[in-house]
Coordinates of C-alpha atoms and ligand atoms in Angstrom, one line a residue:
X18 CA 46.4 -22.3 22.0
X19 CA 46.9 -18.7 22.7
X20 CA 43.9 -17.7 20.6
X21 CA 41.8 -20.1 22.5
X22 CA 42.8 -18.7 25.8
X23 CA 42.1 -15.1 24.6
X24 CA 38.7 -16.1 23.3
X25 CA 37.9 -17.7 26.6
X26 CA 38.0 -14.4 28.4
X27 CA 35.5 -12.8 26.1
X28 CA 31.8 -12.8 27.1
X29 CA 30.0 -15.4 25.1
X30 CA 26.7 -15.2 23.4
X31 CA 25.2 -18.4 22.2
X32 CA 23.2 -18.3 19.0
X33 CA 20.6 -21.0 18.4
X34 CA 17.3 -21.7 16.8
X35 CA 15.8 -23.9 14.1
X36 CA 17.6 -24.7 10.9
X37 CA 17.2 -22.0 8.3
X38 CA 16.3 -19.2 10.7
X39 CA 19.3 -17.1 9.6
X40 CA 21.9 -17.8 12.3
X41 CA 24.9 -18.2 10.1
X42 CA 23.8 -15.1 8.1
X43 CA 23.7 -13.1 11.4
X44 CA 27.1 -14.4 12.4
X45 CA 28.7 -13.2 9.2
X46 CA 26.9 -9.8 9.4
X47 CA 27.9 -9.2 13.0
X48 CA 31.5 -10.4 12.4
X49 CA 32.2 -8.8 9.0
X50 CA 29.5 -6.2 8.6
X51 CA 28.0 -8.0 5.7
X52 CA 25.7 -11.0 5.5
X53 CA 27.4 -13.6 3.3
X54 CA 25.8 -16.5 1.6
X55 CA 25.5 -19.4 4.0
X56 CA 24.8 -23.1 3.9
X57 CA 23.3 -25.5 6.4
X58 CA 25.7 -25.8 9.3
X59 CA 27.1 -29.1 10.4
X60 CA 29.5 -27.8 13.0
X61 CA 29.3 -24.9 15.4
X62 CA 31.2 -21.8 14.3
X63 CA 32.3 -18.8 16.2
X64 CA 33.5 -15.2 15.6
X65 CA 34.7 -12.4 17.7
X66 CA 32.3 -9.5 17.2
X67 CA 32.5 -5.9 18.3
X68 CA 29.6 -3.6 19.1
X69 CA 29.2 -0.9 16.4
X70 CA 30.2 2.6 17.5
X71 CA 26.6 3.7 17.4
X72 CA 25.4 1.2 20.0
X73 CA 25.5 2.3 23.6
X74 CA 26.5 -0.2 26.3
X75 CA 25.5 -0.5 29.9
X76 CA 28.8 1.1 30.8
X77 CA 28.0 4.3 28.9
X78 CA 25.3 5.1 31.3
X79 CA 27.9 5.8 34.0
X80 CA 30.0 8.0 31.8
X81 CA 30.0 11.7 32.2
X82 CA 28.7 13.7 29.3
X83 CA 31.9 15.7 29.4
X84 CA 34.0 12.6 29.1
X85 CA 35.2 12.7 25.6
X86 CA 37.9 10.1 25.9
X87 CA 37.4 7.4 23.4
X88 CA 36.7 4.0 24.8
X89 CA 36.9 0.9 22.7
X90 CA 33.5 -0.7 22.1
X91 CA 33.2 -4.1 23.9
X92 CA 33.9 -7.3 22.1
X93 CA 32.2 -10.6 22.5
X94 CA 32.4 -14.1 21.2
X95 CA 29.4 -15.2 19.1
X96 CA 28.9 -18.9 19.0
X97 CA 26.7 -20.2 16.2
X98 CA 25.3 -23.7 16.6
X99 CA 23.6 -25.9 13.9
X100 CA 19.8 -25.8 14.0
X101 CA 19.3 -29.3 12.7
X102 CA 17.5 -31.5 15.2
X103 CA 20.3 -34.1 15.3
X104 CA 23.0 -31.6 15.9
X105 CA 21.4 -29.6 18.7
X106 CA 23.6 -31.3 21.3
X107 CA 26.3 -28.7 20.3
X108 CA 24.0 -26.0 21.6
X109 CA 22.8 -27.7 24.7
X110 CA 26.3 -28.8 25.8
X111 CA 27.5 -25.2 25.5
X112 CA 24.6 -24.1 27.5
X113 CA 25.5 -26.2 30.4
X114 CA 29.3 -25.8 30.2
X115 CA 30.2 -22.3 28.9
X116 CA 31.4 -20.3 31.9
X117 CA 31.4 -16.8 30.3
X118 CA 27.9 -17.2 28.9
X119 CA 26.3 -13.7 28.8
X120 CA 23.2 -14.4 26.9
X121 CA 21.2 -16.5 24.5
X122 CA 20.1 -15.4 21.1
X123 CA 17.3 -17.7 19.9
X124 CA 16.5 -16.9 16.3
X125 CA 13.3 -17.8 14.5
X126 CA 12.2 -17.3 10.9
X127 CA 9.1 -15.0 11.4
X128 CA 7.5 -16.3 8.2
X129 CA 8.1 -20.0 9.0
X130 CA 6.4 -19.7 12.3
X131 CA 3.1 -18.8 10.6
X132 CA 2.9 -22.5 9.5
X133 CA 1.9 -25.1 12.1
X134 CA 4.9 -27.2 11.5
X135 CA 7.3 -24.2 11.6
X136 CA 5.8 -23.0 14.8
X137 CA 5.9 -26.4 16.5
X138 CA 9.6 -26.8 15.6
X139 CA 10.6 -23.5 16.9
X140 CA 8.5 -23.8 20.1
X141 CA 9.8 -27.3 20.9
X142 CA 13.4 -26.2 20.6
X143 CA 12.8 -23.0 22.6
X144 CA 10.9 -25.0 25.3
X145 CA 13.8 -27.4 25.7
X146 CA 16.3 -24.6 25.9
X147 CA 14.3 -22.7 28.5
X148 CA 13.8 -25.9 30.5
X149 CA 17.6 -26.4 30.6
X150 CA 18.1 -22.8 31.8
X151 CA 15.4 -23.3 34.4
X152 CA 17.1 -26.5 35.7
X153 CA 20.4 -24.7 35.7
X154 CA 18.8 -22.1 38.0
X155 CA 17.0 -24.6 40.2
X156 CA 20.1 -26.7 40.7
X157 CA 22.3 -23.7 41.2
X158 CA 20.4 -22.5 44.1
X159 CA 22.1 -24.9 46.5
X160 CA 25.7 -24.3 45.4
X161 CA 27.1 -21.0 44.2
X162 CA 24.6 -20.5 41.4
X163 CA 25.5 -19.9 37.8
X164 CA 24.9 -16.4 36.6
X165 CA 21.4 -15.6 35.2
X166 CA 21.4 -15.8 31.4
X167 CA 19.0 -13.5 29.6
X168 CA 17.3 -14.6 26.4
X169 CA 16.6 -12.6 23.3
X170 CA 14.2 -14.1 20.7
X171 CA 15.1 -12.7 17.4
X172 CA 12.1 -12.6 15.1
X173 CA 14.1 -12.6 11.9
X174 CA 13.2 -12.1 8.3
X175 CA 10.9 -9.2 8.9
X176 CA 11.6 -8.1 5.3
X177 CA 9.7 -11.2 4.1
X178 CA 6.1 -10.4 3.0
X179 CA 4.6 -13.3 4.8
X180 CA 6.4 -12.7 8.1
X181 CA 4.6 -12.2 11.4
X182 CA 5.4 -9.1 13.5
X183 CA 7.4 -9.7 16.6
X184 CA 4.5 -9.3 19.0
X185 CA 2.6 -12.0 17.2
X186 CA 5.7 -14.2 17.0
X187 CA 5.8 -13.8 20.8
X188 CA 2.2 -14.8 21.5
X189 CA 2.3 -17.7 19.1
X190 CA 5.4 -19.1 20.7
X191 CA 3.9 -18.7 24.2
X192 CA 0.7 -20.5 23.1
X193 CA 2.5 -23.3 21.5
X194 CA 4.9 -23.8 24.4
X195 CA 1.8 -23.8 26.7
X196 CA 0.2 -26.6 24.7
X197 CA 3.5 -28.5 24.6
X198 CA 3.9 -28.3 28.3
X199 CA 0.4 -29.7 28.8
X200 CA 0.9 -32.7 26.4
X201 CA 4.3 -33.5 27.9
X202 CA 3.1 -33.7 31.4
X203 CA 0.0 -35.6 30.4
X204 CA 2.3 -38.1 28.6
X205 CA 4.3 -38.5 31.8
X206 CA 1.1 -39.2 33.8
X207 CA -0.3 -41.7 31.3
X208 CA 2.9 -43.6 31.3
X209 CA 2.8 -43.9 35.0
X210 CA 5.8 -41.8 35.6
X211 CA 5.2 -39.3 38.2
X212 CA 2.4 -41.3 39.8
X213 CA 4.2 -42.1 43.0
X214 CA 5.4 -39.6 45.5
X215 CA 9.1 -40.0 44.6
X216 CA 8.6 -39.0 41.0
X217 CA 6.1 -36.3 41.5
X218 CA 9.0 -33.9 42.2
X219 CA 10.4 -34.8 38.9
X220 CA 7.2 -33.8 37.2
X221 CA 7.5 -30.4 38.6
X222 CA 11.1 -30.3 37.4
X223 CA 10.0 -31.1 33.9
X224 CA 7.4 -28.4 33.9
X225 CA 8.5 -25.1 32.3
X226 CA 7.5 -21.9 34.1
X227 CA 4.7 -21.5 36.7
X228 CA 3.8 -25.0 37.8
X229 CA 0.3 -26.0 37.0
X230 CA -0.6 -22.7 35.2
X231 CA -2.9 -23.2 32.3
X232 CA -1.2 -20.7 30.0
X233 CA 2.4 -20.2 29.5
X234 CA 3.9 -16.7 29.4
X235 CA 7.6 -15.8 29.0
X236 CA 7.2 -13.6 32.1
X237 CA 6.8 -16.8 34.2
X238 CA 10.5 -17.4 33.6
X239 CA 11.4 -14.4 35.7
X240 CA 10.9 -16.5 38.8
X241 CA 13.9 -18.4 37.6
X242 CA 15.9 -15.2 36.9
X243 CA 15.4 -15.6 33.1
X244 CA 14.5 -12.5 31.3
X245 CA 13.1 -13.0 27.8
X246 CA 12.7 -10.3 25.1
X247 CA 11.3 -10.7 21.6
X248 CA 12.5 -8.3 19.0
X249 CA 12.0 -8.2 15.3
X250 CA 14.6 -7.5 12.6
X251 CA 16.1 -8.8 9.4
X252 CA 19.6 -9.9 8.6
X253 CA 19.1 -9.5 4.9
X254 CA 17.6 -6.5 3.3
X255 CA 14.9 -6.2 0.7
X256 CA 16.7 -5.9 -2.6
X257 CA 19.7 -3.5 -2.1
X258 CA 18.6 -2.5 1.3
X259 CA 20.8 -3.4 4.3
X260 CA 19.5 -5.5 7.1
X261 CA 17.7 -4.1 10.2
X262 CA 19.5 -5.3 13.3
X263 CA 19.8 -2.2 15.5
X264 CA 17.4 -3.4 18.2
X265 CA 19.4 -6.6 18.6
X266 CA 22.6 -4.7 18.9
X267 CA 21.1 -2.5 21.6
X268 CA 20.0 -5.5 23.5
X269 CA 23.5 -7.0 23.3
X270 CA 25.0 -3.7 24.3
X271 CA 22.8 -3.5 27.4
X272 CA 24.1 -6.9 28.6
X273 CA 27.8 -6.5 27.9
Ligands
GTP304 P1 21.4 -23.9 10.0 O1 22.8 -23.6 9.6 O2 20.8 -25.0 9.2 O3 21.1 -24.0 11.4 O4 20.5 -22.6 9.5 P2 20.8 -21.0 9.8 O5 19.9 -20.6 10.9 O6 22.3 -20.8 10.0 O7 20.3 -20.3 8.5 P3 21.2 -19.5 7.4 O8 21.9 -18.4 8.0 O9 21.9 -20.5 6.6 O10 20.0 -18.8 6.6 C1 19.0 -19.6 5.9 C2 18.5 -18.8 4.7 O11 17.8 -17.6 5.1 C3 19.7 -18.2 3.8 O12 19.3 -18.4 2.5 C4 19.7 -16.8 4.2 O13 20.2 -16.0 3.1 C5 18.3 -16.5 4.5 N1 18.1 -15.3 5.4 C6 18.7 -15.1 6.6 N2 18.3 -14.0 7.2 C7 17.3 -13.5 6.4 C8 16.5 -12.3 6.4 O14 16.5 -11.5 7.3 N3 15.6 -12.1 5.4 C9 15.6 -12.9 4.3 N4 14.7 -12.7 3.3 N5 16.3 -14.0 4.2 C10 17.2 -14.3 5.2

């Protein structure tokens, strides 16, 4: 009980993304400093992680250069959720309930998104997650709104020969989400939902980003206070090499 209470006070980062992206591998690397062997997750798992000494945090900016007192690096709770389609309710319920939610880490396999099916799977999941955040923001406007939650898309497995660079992962996801948004709204129209005045508001509520825009860009989410960055890296190294996760640590450090 005590441990639960202690963990509750820590800022929480939610880790999500399609199955096999490398989420559990990242959790073990962040928590233990080494990426252990993993298996397909059935249950959410969490670990308390601490920023490495080399990573600067937002607080460091306000520290005097002459200040040599040592300060403990901040800790946070990393919550890893299963990527399998049938188990995603774990992620979505945390999204809507976690009070200390500081950010979202959406991980994709940068090699898998080069295939049509891999791209669709990642884009659909990301679309749904962003739509939840958007709704959270829209509904929060009336009451005391929930804090804005920034999103980092981790373009993982950059060590793999067939992986796409993070800039391409970004544009591919944007394109695919744009298509998805179009088909979904068309589906609603065809089924008659959204035809009458009452439901037309709903149609807008189901539309991600700038309403009616032809193309989708992550930047459109800023209107809903949602900042999205895409950064490449790899949890596992090539052969004996260690993983490359520095950019991700920096992003986390900025937000803590
Ligand atoms: P679910 O538990 O099903 O949601 O999947 P997951 O996202 O947790 O994936 P997991 O961490 O189990 O990793 C899937 C596989 O990818 C494992 O075999 C990992 O060793 C491998 N993997 C993870 N990160 C990397 C990476 O950066 N490079 C390479 N080459 N392999 C990786």
